[in-house]
């Protein structure tokens, strides 16, 4: 059996305490035969980029690479997170395009290729992850790598006219044709990529998933919605009820209903709009005051990027404003927490909640929506309020689907979820959970790798 080589910006080393579902899935895939996981070491060094570190764990090898401060700033803080991230989340207003960070991004991708190529064996299958590494396939091909290479985009693919606003968009997105298979989260993302290729890339898309680039390279593209280990999360959540932090949360609520939001502190997640929608809910349903607590967990992310610092200030202001207007001596409507929790504890928090608020303005998939469902108590499940702009909405019709820009609509959904009879909650939850069991993270990676090796 061929070895699987996974390449991603960050590598979850075996001892990492907070390795998420994706890390677990990747490890399982690499263990099925033999595996190599290659990526940035997490270290920024004063001297030149490129020093490698290797760690072995059974049949799995982890090789990571240091980056210089300048390379990291250009590639990660710069082009990946200030140009591509907003662009791919439909936020042209936040796109900051600079030639030096664009060049730094290419330089680091070329370095990834240069360091990875000598480690490759002839029959390795290579799987590149996400928007940090779009041109990596092309850089590997330039070094003569003829292996099967797949690429998966975890974030959305926006409409062609948005993509076309970025200088050099044709160079960057045209580079996707160097892969044998390009995977997207949903059919809509795939569709938008196909129309981009037709309208701006000079290429063609055929009905069977085959595509042809302007220079005649044949490749394939498909939709592979990512998922979670639904059964594992269900077990974790059930076991978590006895954990001290979960018990303390339950006791602190008294008889109140809990609404929960869990997101990286990121403008794509629509947190200010969610806070405002919750305020609309409080304004419009005064009879429910004191009956619901909204807990938002939002660990700080990308704190070196100015847009993220501004968002943090905005949310602190909003939480203070809502609580100032509505709190009572014995009730704080919004609890806003910037901390990370272990996954086990998090699943226990989900299970305590009668409402899950997942209202991103754009999201490739959104695994929190899926985790919330998997963590529910089958005898008394909570209700998911889900943005139609999360990739997950394409598979989760039984959630209460909302438009996150429509604050009154979200407020209505919160009230509806609060009042939903047990039978209806159970019915919706059962269908959602069964679907998650069928389309879990193992099914996701198998489907992608089968398509790549077919
Ligand atoms: P993210 O934007 O990070 O992922 P998401 O899919 O919701 O978004 O995954 C977040 C993960 O972090 C979840 O597993 C969640 O449990 C965890 N998490 C969040 N807050 C936490 C906290 N306070 N403590 C501990 N864990 C926390 C990107 C894309 C998504 C896509 C995924 C996977 O932006 O659209 O779904 O990749 O492809």
mmCIF file of C-alpha atoms in Angstrom, residues 218-392:
data_model
loop_
_atom_site.group_PDB
_atom_site.id
_atom_site.type_symbol
_atom_site.label_atom_id
_atom_site.label_comp_id
_atom_site.label_asym_id
_atom_site.label_seq_id
_atom_site.Cartn_x
_atom_site.Cartn_y
_atom_site.Cartn_z
ATOM 1 C CA UNK A 218 -6.599 17.624 -17.187
ATOM 2 C CA UNK A 219 -7.562 17.371 -13.531
ATOM 3 C CA UNK A 220 -10.634 16.614 -11.440
ATOM 4 C CA UNK A 221 -12.632 18.611 -8.908
ATOM 5 C CA UNK A 222 -15.356 17.500 -6.500
ATOM 6 C CA UNK A 223 -17.308 18.268 -3.330
ATOM 7 C CA UNK A 224 -16.246 16.374 -0.185
ATOM 8 C CA UNK A 225 -18.040 17.828 2.860
ATOM 9 C CA UNK A 226 -15.819 17.394 5.913
ATOM 10 C CA UNK A 227 -17.313 15.959 9.086
ATOM 11 C CA UNK A 228 -16.601 14.813 12.633
ATOM 12 C CA UNK A 229 -16.302 11.538 14.520
ATOM 13 C CA UNK A 230 -19.967 11.647 15.527
ATOM 14 C CA UNK A 231 -19.988 8.506 17.700
ATOM 15 C CA UNK A 232 -16.844 9.523 19.558
ATOM 16 C CA UNK A 233 -18.263 12.977 20.340
ATOM 17 C CA UNK A 234 -21.540 11.439 21.499
ATOM 18 C CA UNK A 235 -19.616 9.202 23.918
ATOM 19 C CA UNK A 236 -17.376 12.062 25.099
ATOM 20 C CA UNK A 237 -20.374 14.295 25.753
ATOM 21 C CA UNK A 238 -22.192 11.634 27.733
ATOM 22 C CA UNK A 239 -19.115 11.026 29.859
ATOM 23 C CA UNK A 240 -18.459 14.750 30.338
ATOM 24 C CA UNK A 241 -21.528 15.424 32.503
ATOM 25 C CA UNK A 242 -19.610 14.357 35.590
ATOM 26 C CA UNK A 243 -16.636 16.639 34.906
ATOM 27 C CA UNK A 244 -16.214 19.411 37.462
ATOM 28 C CA UNK A 245 -16.264 22.306 34.975
ATOM 29 C CA UNK A 246 -19.404 20.964 33.275
ATOM 30 C CA UNK A 247 -21.124 20.440 36.628
ATOM 31 C CA UNK A 248 -20.210 23.958 37.743
ATOM 32 C CA UNK A 249 -21.673 25.398 34.536
ATOM 33 C CA UNK A 250 -24.907 23.461 35.094
ATOM 34 C CA UNK A 251 -25.167 24.588 38.721
ATOM 35 C CA UNK A 252 -24.497 28.212 37.779
ATOM 36 C CA UNK A 253 -27.464 28.200 35.381
ATOM 37 C CA UNK A 254 -30.085 27.210 37.920
ATOM 38 C CA UNK A 255 -33.337 26.709 36.013
ATOM 39 C CA UNK A 256 -32.250 28.862 33.065
ATOM 40 C CA UNK A 257 -31.911 27.622 29.535
ATOM 41 C CA UNK A 258 -28.422 27.799 28.033
ATOM 42 C CA UNK A 259 -27.721 29.052 24.515
ATOM 43 C CA UNK A 260 -24.147 28.387 23.422
ATOM 44 C CA UNK A 261 -21.832 29.746 20.731
ATOM 45 C CA UNK A 262 -18.332 28.346 20.168
ATOM 46 C CA UNK A 263 -16.085 29.996 17.599
ATOM 47 C CA UNK A 264 -12.546 31.120 17.016
ATOM 48 C CA UNK A 265 -12.560 34.894 17.431
ATOM 49 C CA UNK A 266 -12.819 35.593 13.703
ATOM 50 C CA UNK A 267 -14.851 38.099 11.679
ATOM 51 C CA UNK A 268 -16.133 35.339 9.392
ATOM 52 C CA UNK A 269 -18.044 33.857 12.340
ATOM 53 C CA UNK A 270 -20.487 36.772 12.541
ATOM 54 C CA UNK A 271 -20.103 37.303 16.280
ATOM 55 C CA UNK A 272 -21.079 41.008 16.458
ATOM 56 C CA UNK A 273 -24.228 40.237 14.443
ATOM 57 C CA UNK A 274 -24.990 37.303 16.726
ATOM 58 C CA UNK A 275 -24.633 39.490 19.828
ATOM 59 C CA UNK A 276 -26.903 42.095 18.250
ATOM 60 C CA UNK A 277 -29.443 39.435 17.289
ATOM 61 C CA UNK A 278 -29.459 38.240 20.880
ATOM 62 C CA UNK A 279 -30.086 41.834 21.962
ATOM 63 C CA UNK A 280 -33.031 41.985 19.515
ATOM 64 C CA UNK A 281 -34.329 38.812 21.111
ATOM 65 C CA UNK A 282 -34.127 40.395 24.569
ATOM 66 C CA UNK A 283 -35.808 43.568 23.322
ATOM 67 C CA UNK A 284 -38.629 41.739 21.570
ATOM 68 C CA UNK A 285 -39.349 39.036 24.162
ATOM 69 C CA UNK A 286 -39.219 40.779 27.561
ATOM 70 C CA UNK A 287 -41.339 37.976 29.045
ATOM 71 C CA UNK A 288 -38.342 35.632 28.537
ATOM 72 C CA UNK A 289 -35.923 37.819 30.482
ATOM 73 C CA UNK A 290 -34.112 35.902 33.141
ATOM 74 C CA UNK A 291 -34.926 32.605 31.438
ATOM 75 C CA UNK A 292 -31.972 32.263 29.089
ATOM 76 C CA UNK A 293 -28.210 32.695 29.373
ATOM 77 C CA UNK A 294 -26.117 33.050 26.253
ATOM 78 C CA UNK A 295 -22.587 31.673 26.670
ATOM 79 C CA UNK A 296 -20.161 32.618 23.902
ATOM 80 C CA UNK A 297 -16.788 30.856 23.949
ATOM 81 C CA UNK A 298 -14.398 32.610 21.595
ATOM 82 C CA UNK A 299 -10.701 31.783 21.959
ATOM 83 C CA UNK A 300 -8.521 34.554 20.567
ATOM 84 C CA UNK A 301 -6.966 33.729 17.194
ATOM 85 C CA UNK A 302 -4.537 35.502 14.831
ATOM 86 C CA UNK A 303 -4.027 38.167 17.462
ATOM 87 C CA UNK A 304 -1.198 39.804 15.483
ATOM 88 C CA UNK A 305 -3.575 40.765 12.665
ATOM 89 C CA UNK A 306 -5.124 44.247 13.218
ATOM 90 C CA UNK A 307 -8.640 43.266 12.011
ATOM 91 C CA UNK A 308 -8.769 40.621 14.757
ATOM 92 C CA UNK A 309 -7.715 43.113 17.433
ATOM 93 C CA UNK A 310 -10.491 45.472 16.315
ATOM 94 C CA UNK A 311 -13.054 42.655 16.416
ATOM 95 C CA UNK A 312 -12.029 41.770 19.955
ATOM 96 C CA UNK A 313 -12.576 45.353 21.107
ATOM 97 C CA UNK A 314 -15.952 45.483 19.355
ATOM 98 C CA UNK A 315 -17.180 42.311 21.062
ATOM 99 C CA UNK A 316 -16.044 43.412 24.494
ATOM 100 C CA UNK A 317 -18.008 46.626 23.944
ATOM 101 C CA UNK A 318 -21.114 44.775 22.752
ATOM 102 C CA UNK A 319 -21.142 42.262 25.602
ATOM 103 C CA UNK A 320 -20.791 45.088 28.123
ATOM 104 C CA UNK A 321 -23.504 47.096 26.401
ATOM 105 C CA UNK A 322 -26.047 44.237 26.325
ATOM 106 C CA UNK A 323 -25.398 43.238 29.906
ATOM 107 C CA UNK A 324 -25.508 46.870 31.020
ATOM 108 C CA UNK A 325 -28.939 47.295 29.431
ATOM 109 C CA UNK A 326 -30.517 44.001 30.424
ATOM 110 C CA UNK A 327 -28.731 42.311 33.341
ATOM 111 C CA UNK A 328 -30.401 41.944 36.734
ATOM 112 C CA UNK A 329 -28.597 41.451 40.059
ATOM 113 C CA UNK A 330 -29.157 37.705 39.728
ATOM 114 C CA UNK A 331 -28.908 37.325 35.911
ATOM 115 C CA UNK A 332 -26.209 38.082 33.326
ATOM 116 C CA UNK A 333 -27.654 37.529 29.850
ATOM 117 C CA UNK A 334 -24.296 37.290 27.999
ATOM 118 C CA UNK A 335 -21.297 35.378 29.300
ATOM 119 C CA UNK A 336 -18.346 36.039 27.044
ATOM 120 C CA UNK A 337 -15.251 33.844 27.508
ATOM 121 C CA UNK A 338 -12.002 34.043 25.469
ATOM 122 C CA UNK A 339 -10.597 30.706 26.601
ATOM 123 C CA UNK A 340 -9.748 27.362 25.071
ATOM 124 C CA UNK A 341 -11.211 24.200 26.603
ATOM 125 C CA UNK A 342 -10.333 20.563 26.111
ATOM 126 C CA UNK A 343 -12.546 18.901 23.556
ATOM 127 C CA UNK A 344 -14.066 16.647 26.218
ATOM 128 C CA UNK A 345 -15.192 19.590 28.339
ATOM 129 C CA UNK A 346 -16.486 21.403 25.279
ATOM 130 C CA UNK A 347 -18.743 18.482 24.366
ATOM 131 C CA UNK A 348 -20.109 18.559 27.918
ATOM 132 C CA UNK A 349 -20.909 22.269 27.512
ATOM 133 C CA UNK A 350 -22.713 21.560 24.230
ATOM 134 C CA UNK A 351 -24.828 18.935 25.935
ATOM 135 C CA UNK A 352 -25.898 21.376 28.640
ATOM 136 C CA UNK A 353 -27.210 23.764 26.007
ATOM 137 C CA UNK A 354 -30.757 23.801 24.697
ATOM 138 C CA UNK A 355 -29.706 26.082 21.844
ATOM 139 C CA UNK A 356 -26.625 26.065 19.656
ATOM 140 C CA UNK A 357 -26.034 29.379 17.883
ATOM 141 C CA UNK A 358 -23.907 28.886 14.782
ATOM 142 C CA UNK A 359 -24.360 31.998 12.671
ATOM 143 C CA UNK A 360 -21.244 32.676 10.581
ATOM 144 C CA UNK A 361 -21.416 35.209 7.751
ATOM 145 C CA UNK A 362 -19.386 32.684 5.712
ATOM 146 C CA UNK A 363 -17.880 29.367 6.673
ATOM 147 C CA UNK A 364 -16.380 26.557 4.638
ATOM 148 C CA UNK A 365 -18.195 23.952 6.726
ATOM 149 C CA UNK A 366 -18.348 24.751 10.474
ATOM 150 C CA UNK A 367 -17.620 21.723 12.594
ATOM 151 C CA UNK A 368 -19.134 23.264 15.717
ATOM 152 C CA UNK A 369 -22.602 22.825 14.162
ATOM 153 C CA UNK A 370 -21.916 19.101 13.742
ATOM 154 C CA UNK A 371 -20.282 18.707 17.161
ATOM 155 C CA UNK A 372 -23.249 20.401 18.844
ATOM 156 C CA UNK A 373 -25.660 17.865 17.329
ATOM 157 C CA UNK A 374 -23.458 14.857 18.113
ATOM 158 C CA UNK A 375 -23.135 15.958 21.746
ATOM 159 C CA UNK A 376 -26.871 16.196 22.514
ATOM 160 C CA UNK A 377 -28.785 14.005 24.922
ATOM 161 C CA UNK A 378 -31.050 11.847 22.683
ATOM 162 C CA UNK A 379 -33.837 12.045 25.283
ATOM 163 C CA UNK A 380 -33.761 15.844 25.535
ATOM 164 C CA UNK A 381 -31.836 17.256 22.562
ATOM 165 C CA UNK A 382 -31.114 20.936 22.000
ATOM 166 C CA UNK A 383 -31.935 22.892 18.858
ATOM 167 C CA UNK A 384 -29.363 24.131 16.345
ATOM 168 C CA UNK A 385 -29.804 27.619 14.894
ATOM 169 C CA UNK A 386 -27.613 27.577 11.791
ATOM 170 C CA UNK A 387 -26.561 30.185 9.244
ATOM 171 C CA UNK A 388 -27.431 29.433 5.644
ATOM 172 C CA UNK A 389 -23.912 30.680 4.791
ATOM 173 C CA UNK A 390 -22.144 27.856 6.625
ATOM 174 C CA UNK A 391 -21.229 24.920 4.394
ATOM 175 C CA UNK A 392 -22.881 22.700 7.018
#
